[in-house]
Short mmCIF file of C-alpha atoms in Angstrom, two decimals:
data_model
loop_
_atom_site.label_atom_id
_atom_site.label_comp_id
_atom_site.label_asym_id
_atom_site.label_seq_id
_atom_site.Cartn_x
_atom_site.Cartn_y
_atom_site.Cartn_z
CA UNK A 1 -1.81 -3.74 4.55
CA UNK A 2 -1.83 -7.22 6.49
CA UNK A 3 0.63 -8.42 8.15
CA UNK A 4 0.17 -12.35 7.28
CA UNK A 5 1.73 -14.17 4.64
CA UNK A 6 -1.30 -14.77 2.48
CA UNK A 7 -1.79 -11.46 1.81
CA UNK A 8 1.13 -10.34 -0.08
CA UNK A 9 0.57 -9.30 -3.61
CA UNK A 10 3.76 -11.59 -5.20
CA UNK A 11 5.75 -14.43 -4.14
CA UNK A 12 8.99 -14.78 -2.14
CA UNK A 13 12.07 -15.51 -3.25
CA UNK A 14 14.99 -17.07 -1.58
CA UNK A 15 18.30 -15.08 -0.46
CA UNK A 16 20.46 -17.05 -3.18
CA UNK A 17 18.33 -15.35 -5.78
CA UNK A 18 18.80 -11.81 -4.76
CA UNK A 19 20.60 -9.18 -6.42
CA UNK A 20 24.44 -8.03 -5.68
CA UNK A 21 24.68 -6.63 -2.37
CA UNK A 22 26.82 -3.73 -1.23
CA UNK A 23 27.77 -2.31 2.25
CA UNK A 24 25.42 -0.21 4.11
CA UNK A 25 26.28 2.00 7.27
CA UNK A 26 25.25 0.51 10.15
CA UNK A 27 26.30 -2.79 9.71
CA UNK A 28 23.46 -4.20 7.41
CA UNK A 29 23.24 -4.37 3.39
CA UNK A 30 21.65 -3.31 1.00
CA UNK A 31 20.17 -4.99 -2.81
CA UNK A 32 20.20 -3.24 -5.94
CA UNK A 33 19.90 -3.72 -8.95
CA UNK A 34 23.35 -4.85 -10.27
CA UNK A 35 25.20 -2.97 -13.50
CA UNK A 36 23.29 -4.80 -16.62
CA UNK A 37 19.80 -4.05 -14.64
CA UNK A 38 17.47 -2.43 -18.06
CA UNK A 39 13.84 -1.74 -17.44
CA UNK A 40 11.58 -3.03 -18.82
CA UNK A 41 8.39 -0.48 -19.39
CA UNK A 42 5.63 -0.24 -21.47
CA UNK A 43 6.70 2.29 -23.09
CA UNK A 44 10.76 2.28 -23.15
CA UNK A 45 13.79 0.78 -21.93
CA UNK A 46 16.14 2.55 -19.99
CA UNK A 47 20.01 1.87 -18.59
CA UNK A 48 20.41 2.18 -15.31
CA UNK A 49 22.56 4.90 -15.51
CA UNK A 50 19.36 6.94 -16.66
CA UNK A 51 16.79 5.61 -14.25
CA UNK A 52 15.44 7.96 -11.94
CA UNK A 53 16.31 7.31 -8.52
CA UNK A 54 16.41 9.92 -5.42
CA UNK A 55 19.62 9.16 -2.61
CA UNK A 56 17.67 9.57 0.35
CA UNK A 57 20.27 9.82 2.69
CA UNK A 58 21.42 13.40 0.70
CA UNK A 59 17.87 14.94 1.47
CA UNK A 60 17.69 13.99 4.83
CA UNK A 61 19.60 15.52 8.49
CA UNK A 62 22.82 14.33 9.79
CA UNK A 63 21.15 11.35 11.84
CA UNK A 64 18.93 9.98 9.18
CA UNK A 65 21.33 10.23 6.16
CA UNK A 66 23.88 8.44 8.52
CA UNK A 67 21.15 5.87 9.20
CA UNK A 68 20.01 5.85 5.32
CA UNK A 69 23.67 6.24 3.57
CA UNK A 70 22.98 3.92 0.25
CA UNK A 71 19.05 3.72 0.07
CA UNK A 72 17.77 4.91 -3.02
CA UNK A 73 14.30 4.96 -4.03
CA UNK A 74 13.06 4.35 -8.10
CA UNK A 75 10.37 6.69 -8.72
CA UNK A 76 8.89 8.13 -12.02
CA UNK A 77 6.80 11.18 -12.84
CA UNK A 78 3.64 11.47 -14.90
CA UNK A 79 2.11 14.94 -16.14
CA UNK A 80 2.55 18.23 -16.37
CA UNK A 81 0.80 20.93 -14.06
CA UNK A 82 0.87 23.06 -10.89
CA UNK A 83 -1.09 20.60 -8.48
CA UNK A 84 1.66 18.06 -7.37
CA UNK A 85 0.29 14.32 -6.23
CA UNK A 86 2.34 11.67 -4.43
CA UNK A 87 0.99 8.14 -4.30
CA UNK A 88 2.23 5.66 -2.17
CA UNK A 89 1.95 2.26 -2.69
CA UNK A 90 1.27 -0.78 -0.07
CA UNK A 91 2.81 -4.09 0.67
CA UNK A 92 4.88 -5.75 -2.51
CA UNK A 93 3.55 -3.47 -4.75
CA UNK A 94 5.54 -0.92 -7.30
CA UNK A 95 5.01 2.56 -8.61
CA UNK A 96 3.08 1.18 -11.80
CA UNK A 97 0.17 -0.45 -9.18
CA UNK A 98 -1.09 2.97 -9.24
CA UNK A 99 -2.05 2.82 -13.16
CA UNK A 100 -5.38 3.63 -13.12
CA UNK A 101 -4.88 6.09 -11.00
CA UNK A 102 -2.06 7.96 -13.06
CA UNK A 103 -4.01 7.60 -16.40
CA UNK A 104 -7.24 8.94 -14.80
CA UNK A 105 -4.89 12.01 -13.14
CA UNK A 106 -3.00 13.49 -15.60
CA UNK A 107 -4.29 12.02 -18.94
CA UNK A 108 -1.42 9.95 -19.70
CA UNK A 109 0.51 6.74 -18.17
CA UNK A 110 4.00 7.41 -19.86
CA UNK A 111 6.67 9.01 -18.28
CA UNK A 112 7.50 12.24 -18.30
CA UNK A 113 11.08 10.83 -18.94
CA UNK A 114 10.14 9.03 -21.86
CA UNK A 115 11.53 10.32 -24.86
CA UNK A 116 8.02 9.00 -26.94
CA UNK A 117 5.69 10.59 -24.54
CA UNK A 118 4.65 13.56 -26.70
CA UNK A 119 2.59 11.46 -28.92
CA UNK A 120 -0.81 10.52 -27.74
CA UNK A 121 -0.88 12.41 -24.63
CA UNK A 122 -4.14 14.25 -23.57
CA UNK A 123 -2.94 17.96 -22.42
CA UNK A 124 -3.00 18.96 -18.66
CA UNK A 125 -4.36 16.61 -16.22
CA UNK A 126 -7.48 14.19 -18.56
CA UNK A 127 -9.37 17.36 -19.04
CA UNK A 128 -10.79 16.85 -15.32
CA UNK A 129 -12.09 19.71 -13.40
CA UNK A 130 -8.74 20.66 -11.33
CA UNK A 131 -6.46 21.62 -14.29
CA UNK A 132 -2.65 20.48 -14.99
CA UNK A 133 -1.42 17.64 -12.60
CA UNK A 134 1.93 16.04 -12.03
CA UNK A 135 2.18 12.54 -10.18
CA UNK A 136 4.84 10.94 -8.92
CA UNK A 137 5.13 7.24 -7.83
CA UNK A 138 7.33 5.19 -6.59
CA UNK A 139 8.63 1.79 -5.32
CA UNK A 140 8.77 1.58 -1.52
CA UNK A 141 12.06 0.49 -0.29
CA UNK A 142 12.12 -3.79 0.05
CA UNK A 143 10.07 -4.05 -3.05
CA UNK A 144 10.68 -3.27 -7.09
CA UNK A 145 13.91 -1.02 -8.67
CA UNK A 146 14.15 0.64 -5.04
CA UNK A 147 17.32 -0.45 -2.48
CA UNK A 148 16.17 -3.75 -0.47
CA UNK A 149 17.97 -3.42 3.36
CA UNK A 150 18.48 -7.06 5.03
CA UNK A 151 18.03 -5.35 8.77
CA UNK A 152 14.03 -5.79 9.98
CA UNK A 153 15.20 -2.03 11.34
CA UNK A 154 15.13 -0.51 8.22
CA UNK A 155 11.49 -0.98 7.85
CA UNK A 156 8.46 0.95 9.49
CA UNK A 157 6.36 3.22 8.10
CA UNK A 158 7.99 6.37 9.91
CA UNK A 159 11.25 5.21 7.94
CA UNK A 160 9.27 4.58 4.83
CA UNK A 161 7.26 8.41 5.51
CA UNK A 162 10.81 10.20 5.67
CA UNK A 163 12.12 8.47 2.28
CA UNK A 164 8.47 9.92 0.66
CA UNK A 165 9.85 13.12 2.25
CA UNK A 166 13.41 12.97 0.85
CA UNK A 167 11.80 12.25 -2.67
CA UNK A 168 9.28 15.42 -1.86
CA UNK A 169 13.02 17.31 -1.44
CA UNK A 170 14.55 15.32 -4.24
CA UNK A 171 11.79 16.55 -6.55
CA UNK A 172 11.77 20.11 -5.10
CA UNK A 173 7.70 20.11 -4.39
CA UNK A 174 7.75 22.01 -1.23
CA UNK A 175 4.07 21.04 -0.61
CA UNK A 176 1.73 17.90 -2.33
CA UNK A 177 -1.54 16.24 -2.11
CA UNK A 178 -0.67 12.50 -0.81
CA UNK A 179 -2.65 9.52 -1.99
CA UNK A 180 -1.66 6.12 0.26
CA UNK A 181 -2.89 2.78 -0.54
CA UNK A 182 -2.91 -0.08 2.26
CA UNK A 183 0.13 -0.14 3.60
CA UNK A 184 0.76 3.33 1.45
CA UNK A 185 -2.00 4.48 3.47
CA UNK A 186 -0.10 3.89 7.09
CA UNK A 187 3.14 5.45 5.58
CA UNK A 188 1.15 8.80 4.41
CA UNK A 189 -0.44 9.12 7.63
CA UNK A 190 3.37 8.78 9.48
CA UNK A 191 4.12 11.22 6.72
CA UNK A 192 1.26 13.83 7.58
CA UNK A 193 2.16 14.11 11.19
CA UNK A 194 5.63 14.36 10.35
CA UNK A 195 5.81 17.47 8.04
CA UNK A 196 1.69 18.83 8.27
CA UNK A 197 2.62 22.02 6.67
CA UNK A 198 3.75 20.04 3.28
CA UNK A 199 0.60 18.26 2.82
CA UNK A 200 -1.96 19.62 0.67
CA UNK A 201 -5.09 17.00 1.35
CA UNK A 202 -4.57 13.20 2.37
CA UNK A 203 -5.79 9.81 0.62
CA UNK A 204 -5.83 7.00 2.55
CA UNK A 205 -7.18 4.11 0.67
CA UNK A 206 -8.20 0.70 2.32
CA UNK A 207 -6.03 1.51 5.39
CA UNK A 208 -5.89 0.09 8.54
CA UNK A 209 -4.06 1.18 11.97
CA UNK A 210 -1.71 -1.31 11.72
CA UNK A 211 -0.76 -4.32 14.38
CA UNK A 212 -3.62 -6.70 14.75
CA UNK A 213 -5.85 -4.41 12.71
CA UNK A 214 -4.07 -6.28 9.38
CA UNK A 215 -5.52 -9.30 10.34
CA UNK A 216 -7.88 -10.39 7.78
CA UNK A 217 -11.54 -10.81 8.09
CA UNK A 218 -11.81 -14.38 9.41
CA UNK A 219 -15.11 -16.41 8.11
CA UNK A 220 -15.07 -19.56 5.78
CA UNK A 221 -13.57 -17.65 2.99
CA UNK A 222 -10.78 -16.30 4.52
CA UNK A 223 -9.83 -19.15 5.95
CA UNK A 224 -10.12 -21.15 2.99
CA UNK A 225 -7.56 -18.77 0.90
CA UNK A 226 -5.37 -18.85 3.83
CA UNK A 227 -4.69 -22.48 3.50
CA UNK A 228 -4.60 -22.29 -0.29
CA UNK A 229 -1.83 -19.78 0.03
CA UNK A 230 -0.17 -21.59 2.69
CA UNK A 231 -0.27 -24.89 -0.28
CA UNK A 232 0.72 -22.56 -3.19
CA UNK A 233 3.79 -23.45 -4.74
CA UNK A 234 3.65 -21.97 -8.21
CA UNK A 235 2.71 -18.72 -9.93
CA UNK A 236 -0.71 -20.43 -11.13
CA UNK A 237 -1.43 -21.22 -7.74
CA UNK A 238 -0.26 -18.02 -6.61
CA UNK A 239 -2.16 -16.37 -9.39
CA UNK A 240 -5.36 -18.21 -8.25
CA UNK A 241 -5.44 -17.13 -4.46
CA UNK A 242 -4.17 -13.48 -5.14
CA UNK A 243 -7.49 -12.78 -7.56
CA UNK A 244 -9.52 -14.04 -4.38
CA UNK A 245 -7.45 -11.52 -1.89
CA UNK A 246 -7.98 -8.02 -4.65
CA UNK A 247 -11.33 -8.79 -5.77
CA UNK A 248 -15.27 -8.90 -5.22
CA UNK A 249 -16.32 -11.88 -6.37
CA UNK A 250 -18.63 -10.52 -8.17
CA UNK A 251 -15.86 -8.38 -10.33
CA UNK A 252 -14.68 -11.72 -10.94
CA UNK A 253 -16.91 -13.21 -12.47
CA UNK A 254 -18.55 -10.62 -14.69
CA UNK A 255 -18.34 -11.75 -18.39
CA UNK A 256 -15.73 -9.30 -20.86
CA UNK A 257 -16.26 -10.50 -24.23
CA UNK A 258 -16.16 -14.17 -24.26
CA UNK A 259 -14.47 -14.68 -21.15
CA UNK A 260 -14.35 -13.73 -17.43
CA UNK A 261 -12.54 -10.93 -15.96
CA UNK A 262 -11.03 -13.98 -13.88
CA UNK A 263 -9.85 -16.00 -16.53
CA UNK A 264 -8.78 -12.61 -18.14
CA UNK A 265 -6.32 -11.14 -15.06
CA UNK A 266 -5.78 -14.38 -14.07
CA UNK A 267 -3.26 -14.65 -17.36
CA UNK A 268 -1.96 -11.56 -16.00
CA UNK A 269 -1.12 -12.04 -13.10
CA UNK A 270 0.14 -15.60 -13.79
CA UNK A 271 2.06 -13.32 -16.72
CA UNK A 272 3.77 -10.77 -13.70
CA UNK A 273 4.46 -13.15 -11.32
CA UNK A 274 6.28 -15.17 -13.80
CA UNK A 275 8.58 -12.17 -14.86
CA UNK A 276 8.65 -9.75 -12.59
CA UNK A 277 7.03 -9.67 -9.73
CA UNK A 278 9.69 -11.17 -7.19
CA UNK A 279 10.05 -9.72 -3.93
CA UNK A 280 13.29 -10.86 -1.95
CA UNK A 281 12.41 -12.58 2.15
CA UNK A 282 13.96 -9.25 3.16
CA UNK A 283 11.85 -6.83 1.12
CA UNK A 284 8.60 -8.85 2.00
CA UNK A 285 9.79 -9.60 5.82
CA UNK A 286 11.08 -6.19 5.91
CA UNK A 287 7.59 -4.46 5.08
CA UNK A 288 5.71 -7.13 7.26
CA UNK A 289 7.64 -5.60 10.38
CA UNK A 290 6.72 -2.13 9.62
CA UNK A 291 2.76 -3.07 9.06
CA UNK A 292 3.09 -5.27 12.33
CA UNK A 293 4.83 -2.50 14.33
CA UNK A 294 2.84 0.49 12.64
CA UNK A 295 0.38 2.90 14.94
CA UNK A 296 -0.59 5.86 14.71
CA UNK A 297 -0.64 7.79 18.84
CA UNK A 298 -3.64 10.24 19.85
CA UNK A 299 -0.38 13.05 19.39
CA UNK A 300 -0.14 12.13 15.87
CA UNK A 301 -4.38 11.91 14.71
CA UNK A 302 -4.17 15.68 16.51
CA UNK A 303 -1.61 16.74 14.11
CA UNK A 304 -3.38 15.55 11.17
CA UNK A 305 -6.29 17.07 12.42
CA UNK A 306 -5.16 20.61 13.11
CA UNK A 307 -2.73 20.16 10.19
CA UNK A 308 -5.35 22.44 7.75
CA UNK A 309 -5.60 19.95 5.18
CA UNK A 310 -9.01 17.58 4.19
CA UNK A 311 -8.66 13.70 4.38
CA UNK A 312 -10.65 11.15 2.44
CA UNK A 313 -10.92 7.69 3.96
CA UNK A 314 -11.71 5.81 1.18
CA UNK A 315 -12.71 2.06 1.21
CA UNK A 316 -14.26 -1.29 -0.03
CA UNK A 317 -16.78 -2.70 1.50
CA UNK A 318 -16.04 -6.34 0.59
CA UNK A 319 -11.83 -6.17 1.48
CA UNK A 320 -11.41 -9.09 3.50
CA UNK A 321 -7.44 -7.88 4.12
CA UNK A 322 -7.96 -4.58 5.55
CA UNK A 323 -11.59 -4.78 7.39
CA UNK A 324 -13.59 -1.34 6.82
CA UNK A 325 -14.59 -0.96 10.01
CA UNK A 326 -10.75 -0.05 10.92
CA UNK A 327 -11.33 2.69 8.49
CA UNK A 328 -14.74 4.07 9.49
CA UNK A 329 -12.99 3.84 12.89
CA UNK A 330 -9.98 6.07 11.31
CA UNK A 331 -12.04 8.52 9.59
CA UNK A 332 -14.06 8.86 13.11
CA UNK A 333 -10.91 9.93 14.95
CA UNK A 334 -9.84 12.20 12.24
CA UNK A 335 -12.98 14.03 12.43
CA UNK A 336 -13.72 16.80 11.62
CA UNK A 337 -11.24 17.00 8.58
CA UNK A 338 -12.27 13.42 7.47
CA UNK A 339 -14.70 12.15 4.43
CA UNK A 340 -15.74 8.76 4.82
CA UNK A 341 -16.25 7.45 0.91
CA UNK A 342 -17.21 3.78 0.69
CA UNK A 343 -17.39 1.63 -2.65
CA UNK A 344 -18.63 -2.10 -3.81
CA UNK A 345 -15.15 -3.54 -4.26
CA UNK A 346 -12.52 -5.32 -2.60
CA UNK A 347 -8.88 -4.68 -1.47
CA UNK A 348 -7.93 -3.10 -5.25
CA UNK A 349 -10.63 -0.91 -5.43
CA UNK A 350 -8.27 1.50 -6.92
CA UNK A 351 -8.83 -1.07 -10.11
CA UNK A 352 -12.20 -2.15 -9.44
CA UNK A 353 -13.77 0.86 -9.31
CA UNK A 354 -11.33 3.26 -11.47
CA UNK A 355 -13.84 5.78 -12.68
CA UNK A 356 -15.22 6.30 -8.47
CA UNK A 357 -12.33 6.32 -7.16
CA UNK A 358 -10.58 8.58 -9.71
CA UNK A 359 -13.29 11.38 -9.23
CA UNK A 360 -13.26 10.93 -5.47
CA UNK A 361 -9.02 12.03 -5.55
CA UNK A 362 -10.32 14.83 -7.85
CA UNK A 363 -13.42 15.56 -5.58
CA UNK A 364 -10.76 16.05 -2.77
CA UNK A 365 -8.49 18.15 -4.85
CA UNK A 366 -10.38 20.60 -5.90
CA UNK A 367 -12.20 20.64 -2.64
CA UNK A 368 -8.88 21.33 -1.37
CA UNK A 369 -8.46 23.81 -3.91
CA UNK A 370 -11.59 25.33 -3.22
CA UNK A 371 -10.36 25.73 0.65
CA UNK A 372 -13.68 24.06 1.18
CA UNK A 373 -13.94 23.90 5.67
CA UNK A 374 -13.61 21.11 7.26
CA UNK A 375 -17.18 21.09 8.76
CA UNK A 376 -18.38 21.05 4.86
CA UNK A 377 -16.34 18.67 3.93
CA UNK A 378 -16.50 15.79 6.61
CA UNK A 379 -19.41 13.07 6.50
CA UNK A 380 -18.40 11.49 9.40
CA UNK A 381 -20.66 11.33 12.56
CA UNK A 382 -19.40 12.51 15.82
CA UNK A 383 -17.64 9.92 17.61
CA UNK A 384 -19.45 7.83 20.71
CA UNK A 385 -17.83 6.74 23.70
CA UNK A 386 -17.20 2.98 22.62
CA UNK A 387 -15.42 2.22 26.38
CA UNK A 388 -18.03 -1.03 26.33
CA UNK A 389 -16.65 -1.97 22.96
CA UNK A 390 -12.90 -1.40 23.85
CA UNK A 391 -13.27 -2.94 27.56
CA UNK A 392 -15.25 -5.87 25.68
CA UNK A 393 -11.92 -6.43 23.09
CA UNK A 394 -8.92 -6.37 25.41
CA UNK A 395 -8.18 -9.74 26.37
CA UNK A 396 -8.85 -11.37 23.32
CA UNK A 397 -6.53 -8.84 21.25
CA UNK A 398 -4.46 -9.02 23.91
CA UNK A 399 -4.31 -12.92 24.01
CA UNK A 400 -4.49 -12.67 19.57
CA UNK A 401 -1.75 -10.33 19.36
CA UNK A 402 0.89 -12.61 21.36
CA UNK A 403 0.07 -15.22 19.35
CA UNK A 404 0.38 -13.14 16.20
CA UNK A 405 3.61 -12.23 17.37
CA UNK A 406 5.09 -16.03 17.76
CA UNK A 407 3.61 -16.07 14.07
CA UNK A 408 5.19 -13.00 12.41
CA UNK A 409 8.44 -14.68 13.93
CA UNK A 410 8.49 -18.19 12.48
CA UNK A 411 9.25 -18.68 8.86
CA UNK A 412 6.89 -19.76 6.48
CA UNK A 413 8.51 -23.05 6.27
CA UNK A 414 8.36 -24.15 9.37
CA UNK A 415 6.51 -26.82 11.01
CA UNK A 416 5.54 -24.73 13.51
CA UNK A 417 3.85 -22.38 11.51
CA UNK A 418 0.53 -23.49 10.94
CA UNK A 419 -0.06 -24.73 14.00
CA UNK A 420 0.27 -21.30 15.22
CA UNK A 421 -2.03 -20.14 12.73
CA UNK A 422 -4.97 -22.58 13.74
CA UNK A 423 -4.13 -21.62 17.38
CA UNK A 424 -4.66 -18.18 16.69
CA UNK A 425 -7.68 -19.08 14.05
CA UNK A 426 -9.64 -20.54 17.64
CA UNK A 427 -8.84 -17.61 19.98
CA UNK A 428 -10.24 -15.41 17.46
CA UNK A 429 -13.18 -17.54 16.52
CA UNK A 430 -14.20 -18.05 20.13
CA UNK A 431 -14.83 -14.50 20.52
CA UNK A 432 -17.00 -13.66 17.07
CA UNK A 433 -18.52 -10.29 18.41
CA UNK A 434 -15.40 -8.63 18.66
CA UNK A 435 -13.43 -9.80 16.14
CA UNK A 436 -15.74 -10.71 12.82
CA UNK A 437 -17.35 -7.72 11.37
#
């Protein structure tokens, strides 16, 4: 997931409109939802004494449940079967971003705590080619129904790995294939070095390795919904430049009925934004930090490696927020456990191309299944040197990435800002071969 502003999926809010907040250990707080919080789903409506939530600090060792006392995460399961799936979502997005995914798992995109999910559910898994599959998905702490911390602390993706852990214990799934979108992506990789023997096969979908790597793809385009985003002051607006960041052009603008698929999500999205889509400065700050701060060291790509599991690297080719070349580079170092899979689509190719990427998870289940060897499985050619490439980069990351930092520390209100931004805009621009692919 990026790490600059104009890439988040909903708007800010300000502190004043934040939920009731209650003491956390450690000096900070945490939001959640306050008493009269109900739920609005497709499907149901629920109390919040019945939503399903897992007390991470109760899972977890002395030190982290001392560090985590009061975080809860929502989450809600989908299916019924033997193969267990966890998908992690990126940056400002909630458990229900991973619809198309659900419904093309396990047949069904009700809950398996909803009391009217027996009617109209296909039987185990969609009829696909694994068998019976139960998902679960969550909201990320910062963002949706899970506990919002105020400290920057309390966010990075190793945090954020060990609360997908404490729901792993929560649910009682010893082992699971994990699916990790964006900034998903960077948490389920934390999450696969951290406990290798509980992963079944990894996802990572339009992933990057964090720090400068979220930087968008800077050409005329970019820049030009970068300043839009930087003007937008209203959910239309907001609406407008978000369609631009999750989709192909092309996806766009092909004709559904009468009408554009534009026009058609751009209600939509106007629609959840409007509602429900909030995310508090501390949520959206909070999961900046760990996408600034995330990387993954040589020690951790081993133990993915020799962790006995297969990895998909799957991507689209036209995401201007998380550049594929990142992830061909990825997939290269994860060799030779690693399947590079690349579709026409932007940043929500997970909606853009349902049907591919749906069979792609499946391909890499039942692979998985199949105990398929990592030779047979990988697509990925063997690595070159690169030291010209890497010698060739230094000083400009080096010169980009303190500028990004002054960035990532002014607010988005501040005068100072954007002249930041167009500072960092030239360093990068003077220096096209290494940092425009």
């Amino acid at each position: 997931m990026d790490i600059s502003p104009q890439l988040s999926s909903w708007p800010r809010v300000r502190p004043d409109k934040l939920s009731a907040m209650t003491p956390e250990v450690g000096g900070g707080h945490v939001s959640r939802p306050t008493p009269h919080t109900r739920i609005k789903h497709k499907f149901s409506i629920q109390s919040e004494e019945t939503m399903p939530y897992c007390e991470v600090g109760k899972a977890q060792s002395t030190d982290d449940a001392a560090l985590n006392n009061g975080i809860q995460i929502y989450y809600r399961t989908y299916g019924h079967g033997p193969t267990k799936v966890l998908l992690i979502i990126g940056l400002a997005g909630t458990h229900d971003s991973w619809g198309p995914q659900i419904k093309g798992l396990t047949g069904t995109d009700r809950p398996n705590d909803d009391e009217a999910m027996a009617v109209d559910r296909e039987p185990d898994g969609a009829h696909n080619e694994v068998g019976g599959i139960e998902v679960c998905s969550f909201d990320n702490r910062g963002m949706g129904r899970s506990s919002v911390p105020t400290k920057k602390s309390a966010y990075t993706t190793k945090i954020m790995a060990k609360d997908a852990i404490a729901l792993l214990d929560h649910l009682d799934w010893k082992k699971a294939h994990v699916f990790g979108h964006s900034m998903g992506a960077m948490i389920a990789c934390k999450m696969a070095a951290l406990v290798p023997d509980r992963i079944l096969s990894l996802a990572l979908l339009n992933v990057t390795g964090g720090g400068f790597e979220c930087v968008p793809k800077l050409d005329r385009k970019s820049l030009s919904i970068a300043i839009r985003f930087l003007k937008a002051k209203t959910p239309e607006q907001r609406a407008a430049v978000d369609l631009d960041t999750h989709y192909s052009e092309e996806f766009l603008e092909e004709i559904v009925g009468s009408n554009t698929r534009r026009s058609i999500l751009y209600q939509d999205y106007v629609k959840g934004i409007t509602s429900s889509g909030m995310q508090s400065n501390y949520g959206f700050e909070g999961q900046i930090n760990a996408c600034w701060r995330h990387k993954m060291t040589q020690a951790e790509i081993d133990l993915i490696r020799s962790g006995g599991f297969l990895v998909s690297v799957i991507h689209g080719r036209q995401d201007i927020i998380a550049q594929i070349n990142h992830a061909r580079r990825l997939a290269q170092k994860l060799q030779p456990v690693a399947r590079m899979v690349e579709f026409h689509g932007a940043h929500l190719v997970t909606h853009e191309r349902t049907e591919e990427v749906n069979q792609a998870l499946l391909d890499l289940i039942k692979a998985s299944e199949m105990k398929m060897s990592p030779h047979e499985w990988s697509n990925v050619p063997k690595k070159s040197s690169g030291v010209t490439e890497a010698s060739s980069r230094t000083s400009v990351e080096r010169e980009g990435n303190r500028i990004l930092a002054k960035i990532h520390l002014l607010p988005q209100n501040s005068p100072h800002f954007v002249n930041w931004f167009y500072k960092f805009v030239t360093i990068v621009t003077s220096s096209p071969s290494t940092w425009l692919f």
